Amino acid sequence: MRVKKNRKEMAEGDMTPMIDMVFQLIAFFMVLINFTDVEQDDRVQLPLSELAKPPEVAYEEPITLQMTGDSEVVFSGELISMDELKLALKREAQIIRAAGDDTQLSDVTVIIRADKGARTGKVQEMIEASQEAEFETFALRGQQTEVKMRTTE
Amino acid sequence: MKIRKPGRSQKIDLDMTSMIDIVFQLLIFFIMTFKIVLPEGDFNVRMPTPSNQTETPPDQIPALTLHMTADADGLLASLKLGERPFTDDANGSAFDKLRGHIIGLVNDEGGPGTASEQEVELDCDYDLQYQHVIEAITAISGYIKNGQRYKLIERIRFSPAKEK
């Protein structure tokens, strides 16, 4: 049988550089972290546009509707049908109306995040569904790109 | 003047283990919750319900209609503003030419870079890929020259969608 050697020797490495690095990393990730819940979905690939500008002030009452490349509606993270979307939007409108205070349906911005391959007709149906629920301000979302166009003189 | 007392160097051994544990936990937390957010931007469009829209006042300029048709794959087949067609060729893409035409239209009314009161209605095929709609809106709504953003026509609406 082997006998364990009782060799207790405390190896003391210098931890300082490692701790420095780890703190740097923490600081980096802390600064970059972003808790605002941006509704970004992997299923949606936004169309590119060099003129899409981020809103200067955050929307007061945003509602995000998304559409995947297969023209399926994603509302609050779930795939739903067009009829369900209509119901959900009407409910949403009722809640805003019931809340009373000064938010009006026309102040609500409906953010449309549609995939670049989505069928336009389906996107329009989504807009019409929101219009039926009496929303009227829309933001068509695109992904910003570098300026690549030749400007016409 | 104060004189520093020399030779009082007592090495204090701190136990770093618990701190390092916590620090690593924090590090893991931030790495896991890290999400790259791509820059996104919006085109703001106001579209009231067509039913309660009032009749166009007579002094208002009638809306231009941009017709976009799609081929079988949903790609852009033709682009027409009113009756005027725009096509891709060696001088630039159809959208570049559309933008050039719009710049001409807007400059006739006011100085360069003034947003026009003109309204454009988008009449798109049901199957057209959405990317082309955004390209068209980009072409109509403005352009960037020398890093400066110029506005063209910002009043945009859609014709009712019709399924084939």
PDB file of C-alpha atoms in Angstrom:
ATOM      1  CA  MET A   1       0.000   0.000   0.000  1.00  0.00           C
ATOM      2  CA  ARG A   2       1.101   3.377  -0.804  1.00  0.00           C
ATOM      3  CA  VAL A   3       1.549   5.787   1.962  1.00  0.00           C
ATOM      4  CA  LYS A   4       0.689   9.358   1.307  1.00  0.00           C
ATOM      5  CA  LYS A   5       3.498  11.610   1.946  1.00  0.00           C
ATOM      6  CA  ASN A   6       2.537  14.355   4.225  1.00  0.00           C
ATOM      7  CA  ARG A   7       4.085  17.148   2.299  1.00  0.00           C
ATOM      8  CA  LYS A   8       2.303  20.273   3.238  1.00  0.00           C
ATOM      9  CA  GLU A   9       3.926  23.079   1.493  1.00  0.00           C
ATOM     10  CA  MET A  10       1.983  26.171   0.749  1.00  0.00           C
ATOM     11  CA  ALA A  11       2.850  27.457  -2.685  1.00  0.00           C
ATOM     12  CA  GLU A  12       2.303  31.146  -2.746  1.00  0.00           C
ATOM     13  CA  GLY A  13       1.958  32.635  -6.150  1.00  0.00           C
ATOM     14  CA  ASP A  14       1.552  36.317  -6.604  1.00  0.00           C
ATOM     15  CA  MET A  15      -2.122  36.908  -7.205  1.00  0.00           C
ATOM     16  CA  THR A  16      -1.920  40.620  -7.877  1.00  0.00           C
ATOM     17  CA  PRO A  17      -1.724  40.615 -11.699  1.00  0.00           C
ATOM     18  CA  MET A  18      -4.508  38.104 -11.985  1.00  0.00           C
ATOM     19  CA  ILE A  19      -6.756  40.099  -9.715  1.00  0.00           C
ATOM     20  CA  ASP A  20      -5.941  43.219 -11.702  1.00  0.00           C
ATOM     21  CA  MET A  21      -6.962  41.551 -14.909  1.00  0.00           C
ATOM     22  CA  VAL A  22     -10.125  40.108 -13.450  1.00  0.00           C
ATOM     23  CA  PHE A  23     -11.174  43.515 -12.164  1.00  0.00           C
ATOM     24  CA  GLN A  24     -10.508  44.993 -15.564  1.00  0.00           C
ATOM     25  CA  LEU A  25     -12.709  42.377 -17.145  1.00  0.00           C
ATOM     26  CA  ILE A  26     -15.470  42.982 -14.631  1.00  0.00           C
ATOM     27  CA  ALA A  27     -15.301  46.697 -15.219  1.00  0.00           C
ATOM     28  CA  PHE A  28     -15.479  46.119 -18.984  1.00  0.00           C
ATOM     29  CA  PHE A  29     -18.551  43.920 -18.818  1.00  0.00           C
ATOM     30  CA  MET A  30     -20.229  46.157 -16.265  1.00  0.00           C
ATOM     31  CA  VAL A  31     -19.880  49.178 -18.478  1.00  0.00           C
ATOM     32  CA  LEU A  32     -21.156  47.373 -21.541  1.00  0.00           C
ATOM     33  CA  ILE A  33     -24.067  45.661 -19.882  1.00  0.00           C
ATOM     34  CA  ASN A  34     -27.387  46.982 -20.845  1.00  0.00           C
ATOM     35  CA  PHE A  35     -30.397  46.189 -18.739  1.00  0.00           C
ATOM     36  CA  THR A  36     -32.970  47.950 -20.861  1.00  0.00           C
ATOM     37  CA  ASP A  37     -34.957  45.193 -22.319  1.00  0.00           C
ATOM     38  CA  VAL A  38     -34.296  45.565 -25.962  1.00  0.00           C
ATOM     39  CA  GLU A  39     -36.588  43.314 -27.808  1.00  0.00           C
ATOM     40  CA  GLN A  40     -34.220  41.618 -30.123  1.00  0.00           C
ATOM     41  CA  ASP A  41     -35.016  38.258 -31.485  1.00  0.00           C
ATOM     42  CA  ASP A  42     -32.654  35.878 -33.236  1.00  0.00           C
ATOM     43  CA  ARG A  43     -35.418  34.896 -35.578  1.00  0.00           C
ATOM     44  CA  VAL A  44     -35.617  38.399 -36.997  1.00  0.00           C
ATOM     45  CA  GLN A  45     -32.937  39.781 -39.280  1.00  0.00           C
ATOM     46  CA  LEU A  46     -33.648  43.413 -39.823  1.00  0.00           C
ATOM     47  CA  PRO A  47     -33.344  45.006 -43.242  1.00  0.00           C
ATOM     48  CA  LEU A  48     -30.335  47.262 -43.651  1.00  0.00           C
ATOM     49  CA  SER A  49     -30.624  50.970 -44.138  1.00  0.00           C
ATOM     50  CA  GLU A  50     -28.156  53.798 -43.793  1.00  0.00           C
ATOM     51  CA  LEU A  51     -30.851  56.290 -42.843  1.00  0.00           C
ATOM     52  CA  ALA A  52     -32.386  54.399 -39.967  1.00  0.00           C
ATOM     53  CA  LYS A  53     -31.665  56.617 -37.014  1.00  0.00           C
ATOM     54  CA  PRO A  54     -32.014  55.583 -33.396  1.00  0.00           C
ATOM     55  CA  PRO A  55     -34.766  57.495 -31.623  1.00  0.00           C
ATOM     56  CA  GLU A  56     -33.456  60.588 -29.859  1.00  0.00           C
ATOM     57  CA  VAL A  57     -35.693  60.056 -26.875  1.00  0.00           C
ATOM     58  CA  ALA A  58     -37.006  56.700 -25.825  1.00  0.00           C
ATOM     59  CA  TYR A  59     -40.608  56.093 -26.842  1.00  0.00           C
ATOM     60  CA  GLU A  60     -43.078  56.662 -24.072  1.00  0.00           C
ATOM     61  CA  GLU A  61     -45.244  53.697 -24.767  1.00  0.00           C
ATOM     62  CA  PRO A  62     -43.642  51.283 -27.179  1.00  0.00           C
ATOM     63  CA  ILE A  63     -45.261  48.107 -28.379  1.00  0.00           C
ATOM     64  CA  THR A  64     -42.990  45.862 -30.386  1.00  0.00           C
ATOM     65  CA  LEU A  65     -44.338  43.633 -33.104  1.00  0.00           C
ATOM     66  CA  GLN A  66     -41.912  41.347 -34.822  1.00  0.00           C
ATOM     67  CA  MET A  67     -42.121  39.236 -37.918  1.00  0.00           C
ATOM     68  CA  THR A  68     -39.786  36.405 -38.815  1.00  0.00           C
ATOM     69  CA  GLY A  69     -38.505  35.581 -42.266  1.00  0.00           C
ATOM     70  CA  ASP A  70     -41.311  33.043 -42.646  1.00  0.00           C
ATOM     71  CA  SER A  71     -43.808  35.859 -42.080  1.00  0.00           C
ATOM     72  CA  GLU A  72     -44.852  34.652 -38.650  1.00  0.00           C
ATOM     73  CA  VAL A  73     -45.775  37.165 -36.007  1.00  0.00           C
ATOM     74  CA  VAL A  74     -43.796  37.329 -32.776  1.00  0.00           C
ATOM     75  CA  PHE A  75     -45.459  39.301 -30.010  1.00  0.00           C
ATOM     76  CA  SER A  76     -43.876  39.492 -26.546  1.00  0.00           C
ATOM     77  CA  GLY A  77     -41.562  36.649 -27.392  1.00  0.00           C
ATOM     78  CA  GLU A  78     -44.170  34.198 -28.624  1.00  0.00           C
ATOM     79  CA  LEU A  79     -45.189  33.079 -32.059  1.00  0.00           C
ATOM     80  CA  ILE A  80     -48.836  33.907 -32.580  1.00  0.00           C
ATOM     81  CA  SER A  81     -51.254  34.011 -35.474  1.00  0.00           C
ATOM     82  CA  MET A  82     -52.595  37.158 -37.071  1.00  0.00           C
ATOM     83  CA  ASP A  83     -56.001  36.719 -35.378  1.00  0.00           C
ATOM     84  CA  GLU A  84     -54.387  36.305 -31.994  1.00  0.00           C
ATOM     85  CA  LEU A  85     -52.352  39.416 -32.674  1.00  0.00           C
ATOM     86  CA  LYS A  86     -55.507  41.393 -33.400  1.00  0.00           C
ATOM     87  CA  LEU A  87     -57.012  40.271 -30.108  1.00  0.00           C
ATOM     88  CA  ALA A  88     -53.813  40.976 -28.210  1.00  0.00           C
ATOM     89  CA  LEU A  89     -53.560  44.471 -29.665  1.00  0.00           C
ATOM     90  CA  LYS A  90     -57.186  45.254 -28.851  1.00  0.00           C
ATOM     91  CA  ARG A  91     -56.562  44.102 -25.306  1.00  0.00           C
ATOM     92  CA  GLU A  92     -53.458  46.251 -25.182  1.00  0.00           C
ATOM     93  CA  ALA A  93     -55.482  49.241 -26.386  1.00  0.00           C
ATOM     94  CA  GLN A  94     -58.143  48.597 -23.771  1.00  0.00           C
ATOM     95  CA  ILE A  95     -55.564  48.501 -21.015  1.00  0.00           C
ATOM     96  CA  ILE A  96     -54.114  51.814 -22.129  1.00  0.00           C
ATOM     97  CA  ARG A  97     -57.566  53.355 -22.344  1.00  0.00           C
ATOM     98  CA  ALA A  98     -58.542  51.967 -18.948  1.00  0.00           C
ATOM     99  CA  ALA A  99     -55.373  53.321 -17.371  1.00  0.00           C
ATOM    100  CA  GLY A 100     -57.010  56.664 -17.875  1.00  0.00           C
ATOM    101  CA  ASP A 101     -54.207  59.158 -17.459  1.00  0.00           C
ATOM    102  CA  ASP A 102     -52.850  61.276 -20.244  1.00  0.00           C
ATOM    103  CA  THR A 103     -51.451  58.519 -22.442  1.00  0.00           C
ATOM    104  CA  GLN A 104     -53.517  58.311 -25.566  1.00  0.00           C
ATOM    105  CA  LEU A 105     -53.594  55.623 -28.148  1.00  0.00           C
ATOM    106  CA  SER A 106     -52.080  57.975 -30.691  1.00  0.00           C
ATOM    107  CA  ASP A 107     -49.048  58.482 -28.432  1.00  0.00           C
ATOM    108  CA  VAL A 108     -48.270  54.813 -28.435  1.00  0.00           C
ATOM    109  CA  THR A 109     -45.538  53.875 -30.860  1.00  0.00           C
ATOM    110  CA  VAL A 110     -45.852  50.507 -32.511  1.00  0.00           C
ATOM    111  CA  ILE A 111     -42.365  49.335 -33.389  1.00  0.00           C
ATOM    112  CA  ILE A 112     -42.349  47.060 -36.387  1.00  0.00           C
ATOM    113  CA  ARG A 113     -39.351  44.762 -36.465  1.00  0.00           C
ATOM    114  CA  ALA A 114     -39.811  42.695 -39.570  1.00  0.00           C
ATOM    115  CA  ASP A 115     -37.274  40.387 -41.109  1.00  0.00           C
ATOM    116  CA  LYS A 116     -35.820  41.498 -44.402  1.00  0.00           C
ATOM    117  CA  GLY A 117     -37.218  38.423 -46.082  1.00  0.00           C
ATOM    118  CA  ALA A 118     -40.731  38.826 -44.697  1.00  0.00           C
ATOM    119  CA  ARG A 119     -43.552  39.294 -47.171  1.00  0.00           C
ATOM    120  CA  THR A 120     -44.595  42.915 -47.386  1.00  0.00           C
ATOM    121  CA  GLY A 121     -48.259  42.021 -47.457  1.00  0.00           C
ATOM    122  CA  LYS A 122     -47.938  40.270 -44.124  1.00  0.00           C
ATOM    123  CA  VAL A 123     -46.148  43.262 -42.627  1.00  0.00           C
ATOM    124  CA  GLN A 124     -48.955  45.462 -43.896  1.00  0.00           C
ATOM    125  CA  GLU A 125     -51.515  43.134 -42.326  1.00  0.00           C
ATOM    126  CA  MET A 126     -49.669  43.562 -39.054  1.00  0.00           C
ATOM    127  CA  ILE A 127     -49.876  47.343 -39.456  1.00  0.00           C
ATOM    128  CA  GLU A 128     -53.557  47.102 -40.330  1.00  0.00           C
ATOM    129  CA  ALA A 129     -54.165  44.995 -37.232  1.00  0.00           C
ATOM    130  CA  SER A 130     -52.655  47.784 -35.142  1.00  0.00           C
ATOM    131  CA  GLN A 131     -54.703  50.371 -36.987  1.00  0.00           C
ATOM    132  CA  GLU A 132     -57.827  48.398 -36.165  1.00  0.00           C
ATOM    133  CA  ALA A 133     -56.872  48.708 -32.517  1.00  0.00           C
ATOM    134  CA  GLU A 134     -56.556  52.464 -33.173  1.00  0.00           C
ATOM    135  CA  PHE A 135     -52.802  52.780 -32.929  1.00  0.00           C
ATOM    136  CA  GLU A 136     -51.461  55.199 -35.455  1.00  0.00           C
ATOM    137  CA  THR A 137     -47.805  55.929 -34.839  1.00  0.00           C
ATOM    138  CA  PHE A 138     -45.415  53.415 -36.271  1.00  0.00           C
ATOM    139  CA  ALA A 139     -41.682  52.994 -36.303  1.00  0.00           C
ATOM    140  CA  LEU A 140     -40.315  50.725 -38.990  1.00  0.00           C
ATOM    141  CA  ARG A 141     -37.103  49.392 -37.632  1.00  0.00           C
ATOM    142  CA  GLY A 142     -33.985  48.739 -39.662  1.00  0.00           C
ATOM    143  CA  GLN A 143     -30.414  47.963 -38.893  1.00  0.00           C
ATOM    144  CA  GLN A 144     -27.980  50.804 -39.342  1.00  0.00           C
ATOM    145  CA  THR A 145     -25.264  50.431 -41.921  1.00  0.00           C
ATOM    146  CA  GLU A 146     -22.422  52.566 -43.081  1.00  0.00           C
ATOM    147  CA  VAL A 147     -23.179  55.087 -45.757  1.00  0.00           C
ATOM    148  CA  LYS A 148     -22.483  53.261 -48.954  1.00  0.00           C
ATOM    149  CA  MET A 149     -24.519  55.038 -51.522  1.00  0.00           C
ATOM    150  CA  ARG A 150     -23.412  57.282 -54.289  1.00  0.00           C
ATOM    151  CA  THR A 151     -25.137  60.545 -53.772  1.00  0.00           C
ATOM    152  CA  THR A 152     -26.714  61.902 -56.845  1.00  0.00           C
ATOM    153  CA  GLU A 153     -25.797  65.438 -57.549  1.00  0.00           C
TER     154      GLU A 153
ATOM    155  CA  MET B   1       8.684  68.291   8.906  1.00  0.00           C
ATOM    156  CA  LYS B   2       7.442  64.880   9.580  1.00  0.00           C
ATOM    157  CA  ILE B   3       9.913  62.133   9.475  1.00  0.00           C
ATOM    158  CA  ARG B   4       8.762  58.789   8.338  1.00  0.00           C
ATOM    159  CA  LYS B   5       9.403  56.046  10.714  1.00  0.00           C
ATOM    160  CA  PRO B   6      11.628  53.580   9.017  1.00  0.00           C
ATOM    161  CA  GLY B   7      11.709  49.875   9.248  1.00  0.00           C
ATOM    162  CA  ARG B   8       8.157  49.117  10.216  1.00  0.00           C
ATOM    163  CA  SER B   9       7.385  46.707   7.485  1.00  0.00           C
ATOM    164  CA  GLN B  10       5.234  44.038   8.847  1.00  0.00           C
ATOM    165  CA  LYS B  11       3.918  41.856   6.114  1.00  0.00           C
ATOM    166  CA  ILE B  12       0.216  41.309   6.549  1.00  0.00           C
ATOM    167  CA  ASP B  13      -1.026  38.180   4.914  1.00  0.00           C
ATOM    168  CA  LEU B  14      -4.546  38.660   3.663  1.00  0.00           C
ATOM    169  CA  ASP B  15      -6.596  35.707   2.641  1.00  0.00           C
ATOM    170  CA  MET B  16      -7.583  36.502  -0.896  1.00  0.00           C
ATOM    171  CA  THR B  17      -9.515  33.315  -1.598  1.00  0.00           C
ATOM    172  CA  SER B  18     -12.984  34.536  -0.688  1.00  0.00           C
ATOM    173  CA  MET B  19     -12.560  37.776  -2.553  1.00  0.00           C
ATOM    174  CA  ILE B  20     -11.379  35.988  -5.646  1.00  0.00           C
ATOM    175  CA  ASP B  21     -14.356  33.645  -5.386  1.00  0.00           C
ATOM    176  CA  ILE B  22     -16.782  36.536  -5.366  1.00  0.00           C
ATOM    177  CA  VAL B  23     -14.940  38.372  -8.080  1.00  0.00           C
ATOM    178  CA  PHE B  24     -15.086  35.342 -10.339  1.00  0.00           C
ATOM    179  CA  GLN B  25     -18.780  34.965  -9.640  1.00  0.00           C
ATOM    180  CA  LEU B  26     -19.314  38.540 -10.679  1.00  0.00           C
ATOM    181  CA  LEU B  27     -17.219  38.031 -13.763  1.00  0.00           C
ATOM    182  CA  ILE B  28     -19.211  34.958 -14.774  1.00  0.00           C
ATOM    183  CA  PHE B  29     -22.466  36.827 -14.182  1.00  0.00           C
ATOM    184  CA  PHE B  30     -21.486  39.726 -16.398  1.00  0.00           C
ATOM    185  CA  ILE B  31     -20.155  37.464 -19.114  1.00  0.00           C
ATOM    186  CA  MET B  32     -23.361  35.431 -19.144  1.00  0.00           C
ATOM    187  CA  THR B  33     -25.663  38.432 -19.271  1.00  0.00           C
ATOM    188  CA  PHE B  34     -23.591  40.155 -21.907  1.00  0.00           C
ATOM    189  CA  LYS B  35     -25.495  40.609 -25.114  1.00  0.00           C
ATOM    190  CA  ILE B  36     -24.243  42.405 -28.129  1.00  0.00           C
ATOM    191  CA  VAL B  37     -26.839  44.954 -29.125  1.00  0.00           C
ATOM    192  CA  LEU B  38     -26.630  45.961 -32.742  1.00  0.00           C
ATOM    193  CA  PRO B  39     -27.396  49.561 -33.551  1.00  0.00           C
ATOM    194  CA  GLU B  40     -30.931  49.847 -34.780  1.00  0.00           C
ATOM    195  CA  GLY B  41     -32.832  52.781 -36.101  1.00  0.00           C
ATOM    196  CA  ASP B  42     -36.370  53.682 -36.972  1.00  0.00           C
ATOM    197  CA  PHE B  43     -38.391  55.277 -39.695  1.00  0.00           C
ATOM    198  CA  ASN B  44     -41.252  57.038 -38.045  1.00  0.00           C
ATOM    199  CA  VAL B  45     -44.454  56.826 -39.947  1.00  0.00           C
ATOM    200  CA  ARG B  46     -47.845  58.147 -38.921  1.00  0.00           C
ATOM    201  CA  MET B  47     -50.643  56.136 -40.367  1.00  0.00           C
ATOM    202  CA  PRO B  48     -54.096  56.881 -39.037  1.00  0.00           C
ATOM    203  CA  THR B  49     -56.832  54.398 -39.787  1.00  0.00           C
ATOM    204  CA  PRO B  50     -57.924  54.927 -43.375  1.00  0.00           C
ATOM    205  CA  SER B  51     -61.626  54.838 -42.445  1.00  0.00           C
ATOM    206  CA  ASN B  52     -61.605  57.946 -40.271  1.00  0.00           C
ATOM    207  CA  GLN B  53     -59.320  59.810 -42.602  1.00  0.00           C
ATOM    208  CA  THR B  54     -60.928  62.954 -43.830  1.00  0.00           C
ATOM    209  CA  GLU B  55     -61.230  63.761 -47.486  1.00  0.00           C
ATOM    210  CA  THR B  56     -58.104  65.231 -48.960  1.00  0.00           C
ATOM    211  CA  PRO B  57     -58.425  68.989 -48.819  1.00  0.00           C
ATOM    212  CA  PRO B  58     -58.375  70.461 -52.316  1.00  0.00           C
ATOM    213  CA  ASP B  59     -55.266  72.552 -51.716  1.00  0.00           C
ATOM    214  CA  GLN B  60     -53.226  69.516 -50.834  1.00  0.00           C
ATOM    215  CA  ILE B  61     -50.959  68.025 -53.452  1.00  0.00           C
ATOM    216  CA  PRO B  62     -52.173  64.589 -54.444  1.00  0.00           C
ATOM    217  CA  ALA B  63     -49.984  61.780 -53.153  1.00  0.00           C
ATOM    218  CA  LEU B  64     -47.415  60.235 -55.427  1.00  0.00           C
ATOM    219  CA  THR B  65     -47.715  56.508 -55.738  1.00  0.00           C
ATOM    220  CA  LEU B  66     -44.707  54.266 -55.793  1.00  0.00           C
ATOM    221  CA  HIS B  67     -45.518  50.943 -57.392  1.00  0.00           C
ATOM    222  CA  MET B  68     -43.294  48.016 -56.571  1.00  0.00           C
ATOM    223  CA  THR B  69     -43.838  44.640 -58.113  1.00  0.00           C
ATOM    224  CA  ALA B  70     -42.203  41.390 -57.121  1.00  0.00           C
ATOM    225  CA  ASP B  71     -41.029  38.410 -59.101  1.00  0.00           C
ATOM    226  CA  ALA B  72     -41.683  34.826 -58.059  1.00  0.00           C
ATOM    227  CA  ASP B  73     -38.931  34.922 -55.425  1.00  0.00           C
ATOM    228  CA  GLY B  74     -40.165  38.109 -53.852  1.00  0.00           C
ATOM    229  CA  LEU B  75     -37.350  40.146 -55.339  1.00  0.00           C
ATOM    230  CA  LEU B  76     -37.989  43.516 -56.856  1.00  0.00           C
ATOM    231  CA  ALA B  77     -39.178  43.212 -60.444  1.00  0.00           C
ATOM    232  CA  SER B  78     -40.097  46.793 -61.209  1.00  0.00           C
ATOM    233  CA  LEU B  79     -40.150  50.162 -59.533  1.00  0.00           C
ATOM    234  CA  LYS B  80     -42.407  52.921 -60.779  1.00  0.00           C
ATOM    235  CA  LEU B  81     -43.184  56.331 -59.358  1.00  0.00           C
ATOM    236  CA  GLY B  82     -46.482  57.234 -60.887  1.00  0.00           C
ATOM    237  CA  GLU B  83     -45.876  56.303 -64.506  1.00  0.00           C
ATOM    238  CA  ARG B  84     -42.131  56.820 -64.454  1.00  0.00           C
ATOM    239  CA  PRO B  85     -40.128  53.578 -64.263  1.00  0.00           C
ATOM    240  CA  PHE B  86     -36.749  53.224 -62.604  1.00  0.00           C
ATOM    241  CA  THR B  87     -34.417  50.377 -63.493  1.00  0.00           C
ATOM    242  CA  ASP B  88     -30.999  49.133 -62.492  1.00  0.00           C
ATOM    243  CA  ASP B  89     -28.223  49.835 -64.948  1.00  0.00           C
ATOM    244  CA  ALA B  90     -24.583  50.830 -65.076  1.00  0.00           C
ATOM    245  CA  ASN B  91     -25.299  54.327 -63.762  1.00  0.00           C
ATOM    246  CA  GLY B  92     -26.686  53.064 -60.492  1.00  0.00           C
ATOM    247  CA  SER B  93     -29.456  51.108 -58.897  1.00  0.00           C
ATOM    248  CA  ALA B  94     -33.124  51.848 -59.369  1.00  0.00           C
ATOM    249  CA  PHE B  95     -33.319  53.222 -55.830  1.00  0.00           C
ATOM    250  CA  ASP B  96     -30.444  55.633 -56.445  1.00  0.00           C
ATOM    251  CA  LYS B  97     -32.269  56.961 -59.465  1.00  0.00           C
ATOM    252  CA  LEU B  98     -35.508  57.210 -57.547  1.00  0.00           C
ATOM    253  CA  ARG B  99     -33.694  59.250 -54.924  1.00  0.00           C
ATOM    254  CA  GLY B 100     -32.228  61.485 -57.625  1.00  0.00           C
ATOM    255  CA  HIS B 101     -35.694  62.066 -59.035  1.00  0.00           C
ATOM    256  CA  ILE B 102     -37.136  62.835 -55.591  1.00  0.00           C
ATOM    257  CA  ILE B 103     -34.304  65.281 -54.869  1.00  0.00           C
ATOM    258  CA  GLY B 104     -35.236  67.028 -58.111  1.00  0.00           C
ATOM    259  CA  LEU B 105     -38.904  67.130 -57.105  1.00  0.00           C
ATOM    260  CA  VAL B 106     -38.233  68.487 -53.635  1.00  0.00           C
ATOM    261  CA  ASN B 107     -35.707  71.070 -54.792  1.00  0.00           C
ATOM    262  CA  ASP B 108     -38.288  72.492 -57.165  1.00  0.00           C
ATOM    263  CA  GLU B 109     -40.491  73.325 -54.223  1.00  0.00           C
ATOM    264  CA  GLY B 110     -38.129  74.654 -51.607  1.00  0.00           C
ATOM    265  CA  GLY B 111     -34.430  74.901 -51.048  1.00  0.00           C
ATOM    266  CA  PRO B 112     -32.244  71.831 -50.891  1.00  0.00           C
ATOM    267  CA  GLY B 113     -32.757  69.644 -47.886  1.00  0.00           C
ATOM    268  CA  THR B 114     -36.234  70.829 -47.020  1.00  0.00           C
ATOM    269  CA  ALA B 115     -38.653  68.144 -46.122  1.00  0.00           C
ATOM    270  CA  SER B 116     -41.523  68.227 -48.491  1.00  0.00           C
ATOM    271  CA  GLU B 117     -45.219  68.258 -47.661  1.00  0.00           C
ATOM    272  CA  GLN B 118     -45.652  65.797 -50.457  1.00  0.00           C
ATOM    273  CA  GLU B 119     -46.962  62.402 -49.518  1.00  0.00           C
ATOM    274  CA  VAL B 120     -45.906  59.119 -51.053  1.00  0.00           C
ATOM    275  CA  GLU B 121     -48.067  56.073 -51.087  1.00  0.00           C
ATOM    276  CA  LEU B 122     -46.342  52.713 -51.332  1.00  0.00           C
ATOM    277  CA  ASP B 123     -48.174  50.207 -53.445  1.00  0.00           C
ATOM    278  CA  CYS B 124     -46.298  46.947 -52.998  1.00  0.00           C
ATOM    279  CA  ASP B 125     -46.926  43.427 -54.174  1.00  0.00           C
ATOM    280  CA  TYR B 126     -48.001  41.102 -51.417  1.00  0.00           C
ATOM    281  CA  ASP B 127     -44.994  38.836 -51.841  1.00  0.00           C
ATOM    282  CA  LEU B 128     -42.343  41.498 -52.111  1.00  0.00           C
ATOM    283  CA  GLN B 129     -39.512  41.082 -49.643  1.00  0.00           C
ATOM    284  CA  TYR B 130     -39.670  43.655 -46.871  1.00  0.00           C
ATOM    285  CA  GLN B 131     -36.043  44.620 -47.457  1.00  0.00           C
ATOM    286  CA  HIS B 132     -37.068  46.397 -50.668  1.00  0.00           C
ATOM    287  CA  VAL B 133     -39.726  48.384 -48.866  1.00  0.00           C
ATOM    288  CA  ILE B 134     -37.131  49.702 -46.436  1.00  0.00           C
ATOM    289  CA  GLU B 135     -34.806  50.459 -49.367  1.00  0.00           C
ATOM    290  CA  ALA B 136     -37.572  52.428 -51.016  1.00  0.00           C
ATOM    291  CA  ILE B 137     -38.398  54.319 -47.832  1.00  0.00           C
ATOM    292  CA  THR B 138     -34.689  55.065 -47.428  1.00  0.00           C
ATOM    293  CA  ALA B 139     -34.547  56.425 -50.955  1.00  0.00           C
ATOM    294  CA  ILE B 140     -37.645  58.562 -50.482  1.00  0.00           C
ATOM    295  CA  SER B 141     -37.080  59.899 -47.004  1.00  0.00           C
ATOM    296  CA  GLY B 142     -33.654  61.395 -47.330  1.00  0.00           C
ATOM    297  CA  TYR B 143     -29.983  61.073 -48.052  1.00  0.00           C
ATOM    298  CA  ILE B 144     -26.635  61.623 -46.391  1.00  0.00           C
ATOM    299  CA  LYS B 145     -24.078  63.803 -48.074  1.00  0.00           C
ATOM    300  CA  ASN B 146     -20.725  64.655 -46.490  1.00  0.00           C
ATOM    301  CA  GLY B 147     -21.930  63.241 -43.225  1.00  0.00           C
ATOM    302  CA  GLN B 148     -24.929  65.552 -43.174  1.00  0.00           C
ATOM    303  CA  ARG B 149     -28.438  64.208 -43.192  1.00  0.00           C
ATOM    304  CA  TYR B 150     -30.907  65.772 -45.623  1.00  0.00           C
ATOM    305  CA  LYS B 151     -34.601  65.120 -45.469  1.00  0.00           C
ATOM    306  CA  LEU B 152     -36.746  64.604 -48.517  1.00  0.00           C
ATOM    307  CA  ILE B 153     -40.255  63.262 -48.195  1.00  0.00           C
ATOM    308  CA  GLU B 154     -41.225  61.912 -44.813  1.00  0.00           C
ATOM    309  CA  ARG B 155     -44.929  61.419 -45.222  1.00  0.00           C
ATOM    310  CA  ILE B 156     -45.319  57.847 -46.250  1.00  0.00           C
ATOM    311  CA  ARG B 157     -48.254  55.526 -46.196  1.00  0.00           C
ATOM    312  CA  PHE B 158     -49.107  52.129 -47.554  1.00  0.00           C
ATOM    313  CA  SER B 159     -51.847  51.225 -49.973  1.00  0.00           C
ATOM    314  CA  PRO B 160     -54.065  48.494 -48.584  1.00  0.00           C
ATOM    315  CA  ALA B 161     -52.495  45.082 -48.998  1.00  0.00           C
ATOM    316  CA  LYS B 162     -54.204  42.766 -51.415  1.00  0.00           C
ATOM    317  CA  GLU B 163     -53.567  39.053 -51.352  1.00  0.00           C
ATOM    318  CA  LYS B 164     -53.376  37.497 -54.759  1.00  0.00           C
TER     319      LYS B 164
END
